[in-house]
XYZ file of C-alpha atoms in Angstrom:
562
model
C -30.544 37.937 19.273
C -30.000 34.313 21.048
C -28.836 32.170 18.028
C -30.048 28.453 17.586
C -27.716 25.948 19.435
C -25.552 24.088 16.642
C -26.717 20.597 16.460
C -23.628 18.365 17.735
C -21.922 15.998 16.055
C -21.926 13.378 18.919
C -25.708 13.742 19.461
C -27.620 10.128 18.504
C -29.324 10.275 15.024
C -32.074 7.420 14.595
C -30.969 6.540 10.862
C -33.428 6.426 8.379
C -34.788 3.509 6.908
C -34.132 4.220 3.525
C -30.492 5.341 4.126
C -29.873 2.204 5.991
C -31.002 0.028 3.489
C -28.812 2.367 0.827
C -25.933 2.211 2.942
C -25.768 -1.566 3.279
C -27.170 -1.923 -0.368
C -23.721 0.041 -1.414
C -21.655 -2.324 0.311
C -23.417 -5.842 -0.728
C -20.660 -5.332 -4.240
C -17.623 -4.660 -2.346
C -18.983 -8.021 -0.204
C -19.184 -9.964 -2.967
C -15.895 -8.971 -4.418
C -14.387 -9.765 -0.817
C -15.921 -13.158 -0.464
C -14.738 -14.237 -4.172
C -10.988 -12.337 -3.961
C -10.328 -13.328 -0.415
C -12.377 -15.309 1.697
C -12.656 -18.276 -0.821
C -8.718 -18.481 -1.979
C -8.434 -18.201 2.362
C -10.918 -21.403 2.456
C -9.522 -23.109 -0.728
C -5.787 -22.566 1.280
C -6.667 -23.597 4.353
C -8.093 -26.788 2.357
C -5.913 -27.765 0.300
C -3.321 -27.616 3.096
C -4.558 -31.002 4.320
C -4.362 -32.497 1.304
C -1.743 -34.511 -0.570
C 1.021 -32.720 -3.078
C 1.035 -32.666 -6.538
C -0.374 -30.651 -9.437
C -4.321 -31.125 -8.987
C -3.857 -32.495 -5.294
C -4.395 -36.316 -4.516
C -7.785 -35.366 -2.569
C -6.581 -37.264 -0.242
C -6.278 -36.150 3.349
C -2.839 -36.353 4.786
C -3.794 -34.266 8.251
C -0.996 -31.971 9.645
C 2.000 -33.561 7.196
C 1.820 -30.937 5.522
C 2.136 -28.341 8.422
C 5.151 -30.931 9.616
C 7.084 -30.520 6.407
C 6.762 -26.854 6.546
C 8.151 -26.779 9.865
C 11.214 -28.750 8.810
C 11.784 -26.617 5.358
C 12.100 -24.102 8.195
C 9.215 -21.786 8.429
C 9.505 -20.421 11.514
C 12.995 -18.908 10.713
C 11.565 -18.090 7.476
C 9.308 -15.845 9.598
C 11.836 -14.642 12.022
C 14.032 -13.203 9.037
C 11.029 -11.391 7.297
C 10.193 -9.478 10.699
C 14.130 -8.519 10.556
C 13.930 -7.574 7.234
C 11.083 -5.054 8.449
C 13.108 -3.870 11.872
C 14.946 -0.976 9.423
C 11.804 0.113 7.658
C 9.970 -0.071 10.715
C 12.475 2.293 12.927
C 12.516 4.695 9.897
C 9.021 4.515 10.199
C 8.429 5.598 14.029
C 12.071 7.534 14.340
C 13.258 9.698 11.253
C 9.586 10.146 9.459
C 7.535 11.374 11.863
C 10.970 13.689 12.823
C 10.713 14.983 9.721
C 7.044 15.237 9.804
C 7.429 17.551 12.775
C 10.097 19.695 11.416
C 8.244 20.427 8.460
C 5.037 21.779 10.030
C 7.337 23.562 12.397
C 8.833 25.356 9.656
C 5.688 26.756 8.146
C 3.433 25.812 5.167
C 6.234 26.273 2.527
C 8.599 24.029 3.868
C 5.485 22.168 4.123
C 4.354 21.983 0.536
C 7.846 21.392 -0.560
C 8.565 18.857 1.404
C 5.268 17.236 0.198
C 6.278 17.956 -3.476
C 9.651 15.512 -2.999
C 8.188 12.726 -0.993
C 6.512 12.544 -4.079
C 10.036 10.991 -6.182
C 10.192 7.734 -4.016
C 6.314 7.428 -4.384
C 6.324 7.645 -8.026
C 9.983 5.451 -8.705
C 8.373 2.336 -7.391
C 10.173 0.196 -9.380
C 11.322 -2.572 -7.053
C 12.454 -5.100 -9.364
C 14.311 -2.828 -11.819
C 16.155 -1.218 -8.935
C 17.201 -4.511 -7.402
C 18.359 -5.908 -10.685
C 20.308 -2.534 -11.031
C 22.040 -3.009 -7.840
C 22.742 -6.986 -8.321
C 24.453 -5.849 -11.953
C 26.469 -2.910 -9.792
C 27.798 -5.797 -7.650
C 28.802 -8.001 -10.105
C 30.766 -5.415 -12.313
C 32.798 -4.227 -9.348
C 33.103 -7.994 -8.142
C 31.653 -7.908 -5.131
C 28.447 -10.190 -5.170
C 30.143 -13.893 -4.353
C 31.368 -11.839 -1.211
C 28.090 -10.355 -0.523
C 26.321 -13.741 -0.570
C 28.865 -15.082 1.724
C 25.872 -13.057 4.697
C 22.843 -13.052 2.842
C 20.703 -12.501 5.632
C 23.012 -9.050 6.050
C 23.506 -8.500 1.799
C 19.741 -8.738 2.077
C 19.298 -6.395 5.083
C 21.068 -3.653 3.751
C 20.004 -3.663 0.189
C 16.165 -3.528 1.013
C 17.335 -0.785 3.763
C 18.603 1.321 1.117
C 15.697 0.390 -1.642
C 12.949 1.052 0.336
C 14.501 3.851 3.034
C 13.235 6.772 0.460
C 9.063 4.933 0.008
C 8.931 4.354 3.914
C 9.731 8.193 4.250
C 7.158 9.334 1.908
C 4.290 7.477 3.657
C 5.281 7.684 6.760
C 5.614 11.274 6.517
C 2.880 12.167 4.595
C 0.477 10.345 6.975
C 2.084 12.011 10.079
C 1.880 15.569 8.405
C -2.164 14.772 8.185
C -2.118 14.097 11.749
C -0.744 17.137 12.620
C -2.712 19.707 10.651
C -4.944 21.194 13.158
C -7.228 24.063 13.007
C -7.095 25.702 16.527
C -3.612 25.866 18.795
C -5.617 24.293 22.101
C -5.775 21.057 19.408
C -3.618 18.403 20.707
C -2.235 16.184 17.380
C -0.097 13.748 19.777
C -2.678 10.905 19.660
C -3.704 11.323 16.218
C 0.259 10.619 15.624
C 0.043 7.363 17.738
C -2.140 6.166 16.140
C -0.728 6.679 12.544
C 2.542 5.597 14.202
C 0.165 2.423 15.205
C -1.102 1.696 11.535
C 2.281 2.134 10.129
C 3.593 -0.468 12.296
C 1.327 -2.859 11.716
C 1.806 -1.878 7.901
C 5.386 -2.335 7.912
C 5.628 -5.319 9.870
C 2.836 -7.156 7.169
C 4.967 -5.921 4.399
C 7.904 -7.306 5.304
C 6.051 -10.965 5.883
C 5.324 -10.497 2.626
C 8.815 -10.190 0.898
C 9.364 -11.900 -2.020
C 11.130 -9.841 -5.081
C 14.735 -9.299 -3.241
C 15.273 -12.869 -2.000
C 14.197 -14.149 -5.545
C 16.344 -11.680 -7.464
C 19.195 -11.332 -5.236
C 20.385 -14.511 -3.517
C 17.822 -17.153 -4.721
C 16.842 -17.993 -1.129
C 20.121 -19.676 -0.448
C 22.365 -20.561 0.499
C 21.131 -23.642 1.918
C 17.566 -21.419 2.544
C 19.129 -19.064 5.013
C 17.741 -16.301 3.355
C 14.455 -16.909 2.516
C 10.973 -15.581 3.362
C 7.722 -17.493 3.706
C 6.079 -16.427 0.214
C 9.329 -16.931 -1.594
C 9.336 -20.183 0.131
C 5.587 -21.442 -0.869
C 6.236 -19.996 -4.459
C 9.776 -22.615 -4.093
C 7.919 -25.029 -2.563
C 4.602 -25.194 -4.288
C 5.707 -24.795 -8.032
C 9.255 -25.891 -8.290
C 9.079 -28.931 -6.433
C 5.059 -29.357 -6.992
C 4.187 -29.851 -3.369
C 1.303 -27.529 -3.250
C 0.254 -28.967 0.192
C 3.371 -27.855 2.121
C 3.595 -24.435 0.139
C -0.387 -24.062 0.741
C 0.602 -24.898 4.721
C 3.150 -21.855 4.710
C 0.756 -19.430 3.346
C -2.240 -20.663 6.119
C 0.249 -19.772 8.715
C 1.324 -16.589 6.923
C -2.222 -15.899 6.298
C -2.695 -16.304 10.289
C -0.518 -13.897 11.262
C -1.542 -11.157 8.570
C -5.211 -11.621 9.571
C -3.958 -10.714 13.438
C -2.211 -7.777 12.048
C -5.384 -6.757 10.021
C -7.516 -7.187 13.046
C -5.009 -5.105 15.629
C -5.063 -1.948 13.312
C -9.272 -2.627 12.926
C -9.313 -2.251 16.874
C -6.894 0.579 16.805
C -8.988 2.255 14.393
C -12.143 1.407 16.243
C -10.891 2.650 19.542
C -9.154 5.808 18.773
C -12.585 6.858 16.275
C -9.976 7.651 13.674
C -11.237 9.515 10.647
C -9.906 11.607 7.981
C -11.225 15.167 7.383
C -11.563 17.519 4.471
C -10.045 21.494 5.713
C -10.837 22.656 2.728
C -9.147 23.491 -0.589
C -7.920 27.120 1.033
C -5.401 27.401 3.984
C -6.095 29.768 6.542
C -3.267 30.275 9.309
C -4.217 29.065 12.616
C -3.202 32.024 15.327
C -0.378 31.055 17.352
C 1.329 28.548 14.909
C 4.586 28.189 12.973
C 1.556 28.899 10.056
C 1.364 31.963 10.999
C 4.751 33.198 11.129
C 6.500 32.160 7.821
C 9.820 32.319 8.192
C 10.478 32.668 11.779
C 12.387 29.267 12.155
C 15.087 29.472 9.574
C 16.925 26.749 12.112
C 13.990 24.151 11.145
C 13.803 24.930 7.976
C 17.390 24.330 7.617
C 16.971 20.693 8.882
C 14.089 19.821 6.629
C 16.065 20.907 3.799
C 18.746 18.500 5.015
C 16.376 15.880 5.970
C 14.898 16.218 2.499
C 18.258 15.746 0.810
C 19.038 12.823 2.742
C 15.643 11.195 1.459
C 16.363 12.404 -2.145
C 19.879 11.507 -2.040
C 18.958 7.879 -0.701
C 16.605 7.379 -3.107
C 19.077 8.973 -6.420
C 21.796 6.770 -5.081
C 19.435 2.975 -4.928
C 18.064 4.566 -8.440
C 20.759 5.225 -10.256
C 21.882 1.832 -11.723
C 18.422 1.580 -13.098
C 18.219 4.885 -14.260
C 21.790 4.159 -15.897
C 20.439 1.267 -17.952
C 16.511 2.728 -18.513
C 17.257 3.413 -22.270
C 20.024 0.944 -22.921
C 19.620 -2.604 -24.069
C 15.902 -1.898 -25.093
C 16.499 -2.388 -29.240
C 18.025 -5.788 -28.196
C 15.281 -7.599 -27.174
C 14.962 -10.895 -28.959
C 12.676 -11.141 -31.954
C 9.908 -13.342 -29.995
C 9.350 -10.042 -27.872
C 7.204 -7.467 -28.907
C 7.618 -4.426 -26.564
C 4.129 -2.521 -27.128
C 2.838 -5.990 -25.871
C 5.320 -6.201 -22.877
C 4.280 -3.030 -21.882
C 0.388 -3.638 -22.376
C 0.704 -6.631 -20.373
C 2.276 -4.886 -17.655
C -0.073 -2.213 -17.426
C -3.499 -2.501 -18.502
C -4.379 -5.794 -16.593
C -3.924 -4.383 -13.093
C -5.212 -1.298 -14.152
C -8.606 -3.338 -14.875
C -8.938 -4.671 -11.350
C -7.413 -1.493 -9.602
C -10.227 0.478 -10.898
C -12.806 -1.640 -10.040
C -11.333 -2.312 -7.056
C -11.531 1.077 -6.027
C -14.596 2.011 -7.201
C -16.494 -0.771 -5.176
C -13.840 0.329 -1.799
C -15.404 4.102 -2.627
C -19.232 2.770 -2.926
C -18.917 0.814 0.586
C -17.284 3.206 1.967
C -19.516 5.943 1.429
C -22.441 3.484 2.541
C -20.949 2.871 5.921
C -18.946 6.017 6.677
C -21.144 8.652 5.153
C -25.248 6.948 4.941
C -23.953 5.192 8.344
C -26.607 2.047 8.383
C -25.008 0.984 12.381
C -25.222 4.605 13.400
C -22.418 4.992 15.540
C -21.527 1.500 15.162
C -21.413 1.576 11.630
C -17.393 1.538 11.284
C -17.846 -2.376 13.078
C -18.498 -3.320 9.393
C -15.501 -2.528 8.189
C -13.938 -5.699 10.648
C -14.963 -8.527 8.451
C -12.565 -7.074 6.180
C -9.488 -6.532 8.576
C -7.960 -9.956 8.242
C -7.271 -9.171 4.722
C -6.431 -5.349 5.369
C -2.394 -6.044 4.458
C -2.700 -9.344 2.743
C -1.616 -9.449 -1.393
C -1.065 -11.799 -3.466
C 1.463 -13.957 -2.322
C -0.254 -15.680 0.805
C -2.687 -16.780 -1.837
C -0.784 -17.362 -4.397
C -1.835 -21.338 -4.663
C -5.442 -20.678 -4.635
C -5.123 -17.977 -7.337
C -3.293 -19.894 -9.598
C -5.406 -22.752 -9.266
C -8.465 -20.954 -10.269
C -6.881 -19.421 -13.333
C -5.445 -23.005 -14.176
C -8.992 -24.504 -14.018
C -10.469 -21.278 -15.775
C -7.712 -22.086 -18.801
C -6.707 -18.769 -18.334
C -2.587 -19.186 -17.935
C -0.927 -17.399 -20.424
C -4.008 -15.534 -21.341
C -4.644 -11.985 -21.254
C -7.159 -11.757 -18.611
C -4.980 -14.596 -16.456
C -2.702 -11.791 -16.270
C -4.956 -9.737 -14.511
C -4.455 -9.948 -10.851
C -6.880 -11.155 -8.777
C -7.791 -8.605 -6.277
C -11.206 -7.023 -7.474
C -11.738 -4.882 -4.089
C -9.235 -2.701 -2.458
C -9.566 -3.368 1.530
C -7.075 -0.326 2.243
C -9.091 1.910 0.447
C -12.189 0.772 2.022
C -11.051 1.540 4.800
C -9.610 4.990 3.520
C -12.926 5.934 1.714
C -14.759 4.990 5.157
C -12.701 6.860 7.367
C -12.972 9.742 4.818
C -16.914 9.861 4.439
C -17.331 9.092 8.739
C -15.312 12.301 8.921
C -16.957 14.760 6.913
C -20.429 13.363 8.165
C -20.674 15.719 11.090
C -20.415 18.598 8.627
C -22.916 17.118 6.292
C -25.506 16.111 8.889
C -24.353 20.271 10.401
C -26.172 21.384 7.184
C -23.078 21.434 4.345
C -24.575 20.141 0.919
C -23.940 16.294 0.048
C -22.202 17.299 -2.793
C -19.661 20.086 -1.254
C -18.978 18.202 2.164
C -18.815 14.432 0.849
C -18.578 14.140 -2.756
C -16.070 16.713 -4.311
C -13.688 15.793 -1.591
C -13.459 12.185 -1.883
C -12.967 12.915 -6.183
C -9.238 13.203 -5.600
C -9.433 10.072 -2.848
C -10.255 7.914 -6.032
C -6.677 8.790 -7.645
C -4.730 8.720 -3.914
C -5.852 5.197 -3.300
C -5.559 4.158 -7.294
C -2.357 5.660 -8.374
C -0.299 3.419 -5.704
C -2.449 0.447 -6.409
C -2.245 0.692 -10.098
C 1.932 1.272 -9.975
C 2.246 -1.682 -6.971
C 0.932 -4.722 -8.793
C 2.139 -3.717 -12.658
C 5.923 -3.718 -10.578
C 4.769 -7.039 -8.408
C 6.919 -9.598 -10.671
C 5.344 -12.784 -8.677
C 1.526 -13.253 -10.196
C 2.891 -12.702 -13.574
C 5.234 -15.566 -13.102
C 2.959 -17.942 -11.970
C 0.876 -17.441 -15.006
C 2.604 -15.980 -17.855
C 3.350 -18.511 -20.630
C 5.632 -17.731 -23.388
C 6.458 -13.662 -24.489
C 2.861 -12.996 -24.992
C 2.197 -12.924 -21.980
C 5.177 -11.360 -19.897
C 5.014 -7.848 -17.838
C 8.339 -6.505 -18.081
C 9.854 -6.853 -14.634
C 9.192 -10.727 -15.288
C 10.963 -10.460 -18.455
C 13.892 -8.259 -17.742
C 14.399 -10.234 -14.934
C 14.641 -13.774 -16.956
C 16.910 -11.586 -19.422
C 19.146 -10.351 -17.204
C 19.265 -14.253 -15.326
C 20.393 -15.498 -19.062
C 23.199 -12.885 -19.059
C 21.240 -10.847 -22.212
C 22.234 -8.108 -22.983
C 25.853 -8.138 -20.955
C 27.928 -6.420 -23.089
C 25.098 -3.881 -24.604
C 23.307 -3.011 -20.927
C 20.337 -3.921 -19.455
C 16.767 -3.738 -20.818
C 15.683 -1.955 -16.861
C 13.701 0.799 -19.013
C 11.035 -1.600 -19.637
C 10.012 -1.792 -16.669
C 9.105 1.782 -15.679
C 9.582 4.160 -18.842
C 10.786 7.291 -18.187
C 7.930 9.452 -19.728
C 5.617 7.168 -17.096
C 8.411 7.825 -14.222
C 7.702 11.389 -14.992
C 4.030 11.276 -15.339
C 3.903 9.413 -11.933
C 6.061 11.745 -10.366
C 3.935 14.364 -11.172
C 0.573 12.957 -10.645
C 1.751 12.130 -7.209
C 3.073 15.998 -6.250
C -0.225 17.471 -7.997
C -2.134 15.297 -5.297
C 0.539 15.155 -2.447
C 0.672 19.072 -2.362
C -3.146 20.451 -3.523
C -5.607 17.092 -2.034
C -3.067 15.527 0.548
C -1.974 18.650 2.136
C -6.018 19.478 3.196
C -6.736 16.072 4.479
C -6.396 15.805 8.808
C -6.163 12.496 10.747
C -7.626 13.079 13.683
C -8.741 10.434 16.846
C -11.207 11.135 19.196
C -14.931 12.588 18.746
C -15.932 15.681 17.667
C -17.683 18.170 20.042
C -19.553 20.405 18.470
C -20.024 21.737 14.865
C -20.406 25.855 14.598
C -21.327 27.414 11.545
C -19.082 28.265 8.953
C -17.362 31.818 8.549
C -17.939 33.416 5.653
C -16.705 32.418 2.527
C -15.835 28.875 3.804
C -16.660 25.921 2.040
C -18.293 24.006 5.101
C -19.159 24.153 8.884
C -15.964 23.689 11.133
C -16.060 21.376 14.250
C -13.650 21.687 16.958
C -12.563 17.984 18.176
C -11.232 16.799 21.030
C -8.216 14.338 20.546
């Protein structure tokens, strides 16, 4: 019997009215918590980088001074040594990750999962200013720090090389094993891994823009600013000295060249029709593949298991003076300090804006990528939001504070919490996420089984990291804290350990990420690394057809061309 041609995936689909008007309706929150988290501080930066200094602003208009003054504070070579401090991360990025991406699905799905299961220790010890403080306190015991700061540009390079060596593996490589999963051996993952390579370049490069915790802890910016980036810089410039004009100036221009970055990976995304896809919770080998034939490449496997113990070993050895002082020094806090509040302010406030952040990311996401109101144009929404794609706190720094000085919130509670109340990196995850599992929805696979219970775990990938990043980001908490009650700890280990507490009884480092949370982190992150991450594909290109599913399988399979 002749069976029914499978509808294909590429084939137009007039959208219904109803779903369109759903689809945008689920993206008007996420819009509103863009224009009030981003596009306004943007405007309010841009603004009141014409304007004259001081703490409220003159009102006055003093043109480009401002933009002047930042050029002779030196912002261009501000600039030029952030993009170095990024060259390290960045070749570890394109070079030894995706190297070890490769070996690993060479080697079979064991070597696989387990290589999975430890890129999950330098996700979970994200503990940037606890590890930095660590290593300064190393340095000065053994006597070597004046020497160190003699090149800070080079103390500087190397120190964030070996800090951030392990993280840059872990998402590097667990982006580039995605891209590689394939379902068929005629399946070509090559451009798939360009384009990942792509994203992470961009990714690294805005990062590094964006340093500001290992100039400020480790050589102060100096000497003479030779070491400083542009947000340590406008934090220097616009709230030690009080010239908010010239530190608003720095971020405009840093904000410039962010929103470029944002836009390139937009396009790159737009013109390779990246998407993420759901395999399934249950592997099948793929004929023809290291899958299936475990075992047969005991050469490869050998050089994961080195590669692997390189990463571990990296990340141990920038870990250990932190881990040395994580229960020391705790019990000799001063009496103004109460830990349980420490640790409740350096928690629970970015926890509040991570998860609505995330949940409004998820909503517009599955509006454009899933109900698809554009049809195939639908993904064109997402580049409103690109200029903000990689941009934190620190370019709008200024405009944040202002608000919460004006809303009376410093040293409050809820001033604490940062404000970023939508997640433009998980839109864009939940979007790519919903546009690739639409095929096999619109191919007959229930709403529930082929878009919902796969994106479930998404929530927790795209929280978990956003949660941990901003309760370790030391710089919002600064700018607003006032007085113990209303420190995170990395803010207030860090002005202990600057007062020389605790020198002869170690340092308080624990505070800042407890060992039972290390733990629970580090666990949270191989549960989802090894059983959600290890089923999601990155693939480019459009898919050709969608065939039924075999029996047993959870939805219809499409072959794609890459």
């Amino acid at each position: 019997m002749t069976q029914p041609a499978a509808p294909s995936a590429t084939a137009p689909r007039p959208a219904a009215p109803s779903r369109v008007l759903i689809g945008l309706a689920l993206a008007v929150p996420a819009v509103i918590a863009w224009v009030w988290s981003y596009v306004l501080p943007t405007l309010s930066t841009v603004a009141r980088s014409f304007r004259g200094d001081g703490p409220r602003g003159s009102g006055e208009s003093v043109g480009t001074a401002n933009y002047e003054a930042a050029f002779v504070d030196g912002v261009a070579g501000q600039i030029g040594f952030a993009l170095l401090l990024g060259l390290v991360p960045l070749a570890v990025a394109l070079l030894f990750a995706p190297l070890l991406a490769v070996l690993a699905d060479r080697a079979g799905r064991a070597a696989r999962l387990v290589t999975r299961g430890v890129l999950a220790l330098p996700l979970a010890a994200y503990a940037p200013v606890a590890v930095l403080l660590g290593l300064r306190a190393d340095r000065i015991e053994a006597g070597t720090l004046t020497r160190d700061l003699q090149s800070p540009r080079l103390f500087l390079t190397s120190t964030l090389t070996q800090v951030t060596f392990g993280l840059v593996v872990a998402v590097a490589a667990t982006l580039y094993l995605s891209a590689l999963r394939r379902r068929d051996p005629g399946h070509r993952p090559a451009p798939a891994m360009v384009a990942v390579g792509g994203l992470l370049a961009l990714g690294v490069l805005a990062t590094a823009l964006q340093t500001y915790a290992a100039p400020a802890i480790l050589t102060g910016g100096g000497p003479r600013g030779d070491s400083a980036t542009p947000v340590f810089t406008t934090v220097q410039t616009a709230f030690r000295t009080m010239r908010l004009g010239v530190g608003s100036a720095t971020s405009t221009l840093l904000l410039v060249l962010l929103g470029l970055l944002g836009l390139a990976a937009a396009a790159l995304v737009l013109a390779t029709r990246l998407r993420i896809e759901f395999d399934g919770w249950r592997d099948r080998p793929v004929a023809g593949t290291a899958e299936s034939s475990p075992g047969r490449r005991p050469l490869i496997t050998g050089l994961v298991a080195v590669a692997l113990l390189v990463v571990a070993g990296v990340t141990v050895w920038a870990s250990l003076p932190w881990l040395r002082n994580s229960s020391s020094g705790t019990g000799r806090l001063p009496a103004a300090v109460d830990t349980s509040t420490v640790l409740v302010n350096t928690w629970l406030p970015p926890l509040l804006s991570t998860l609505v952040a995330v949940t409004l990311a998820a909503l517009a996401g599955f509006g454009i990528g899933a109900l698809r109101p554009l049809g195939r144009f639908s993904e064109l929404l997402l580049v409103p939001f690109a200029p903000w794609l990689f941009v934190g706190v620190g370019p709008l720094a200024v405009a944040g504070y202002e608000r919460t000085r004006d809303a009376g919130q410093l040293g409050s509670f809820l001033g604490l919490v940062p404000p970023v109340w939508l997640s433009v990196p998980a839109l864009f995850a939940f979007t790519l996420l919903f546009r690739g599992q639409h095929a096999r929805w619109r191919a007959g696979g229930g709403a529930g089984r082929t878009l919902l219970l796969p994106a479930l775990p998404m929530l927790a990938v795209t929280a978990l990291p956003t949660w941990l990043a901003h309760a370790q980001a030391p710089l919002w908490a600064t700018l607003v804290g006032r007085g113990p009650d209303s420190m995170t700890a990395p803010v207030l280990v860090q002005m202990l350990v600057d007062r020389r507490f605790g020198a002869d009884g170690g340092l308080p480092l624990g505070l800042v990420l407890p060992l039972p949370l290390l733990v629970l982190f580090v666990l949270l992150f191989a549960v989802l690394t090894v059983g959600y991450l290890e089923r999601l594909a990155i693939r480019v290109g459009r898919p050709t057809a969608v065939q039924p599913a075999p029996a047993g399988a959870e939805a219809p399979v499409h072959k794609v061309t890459a």
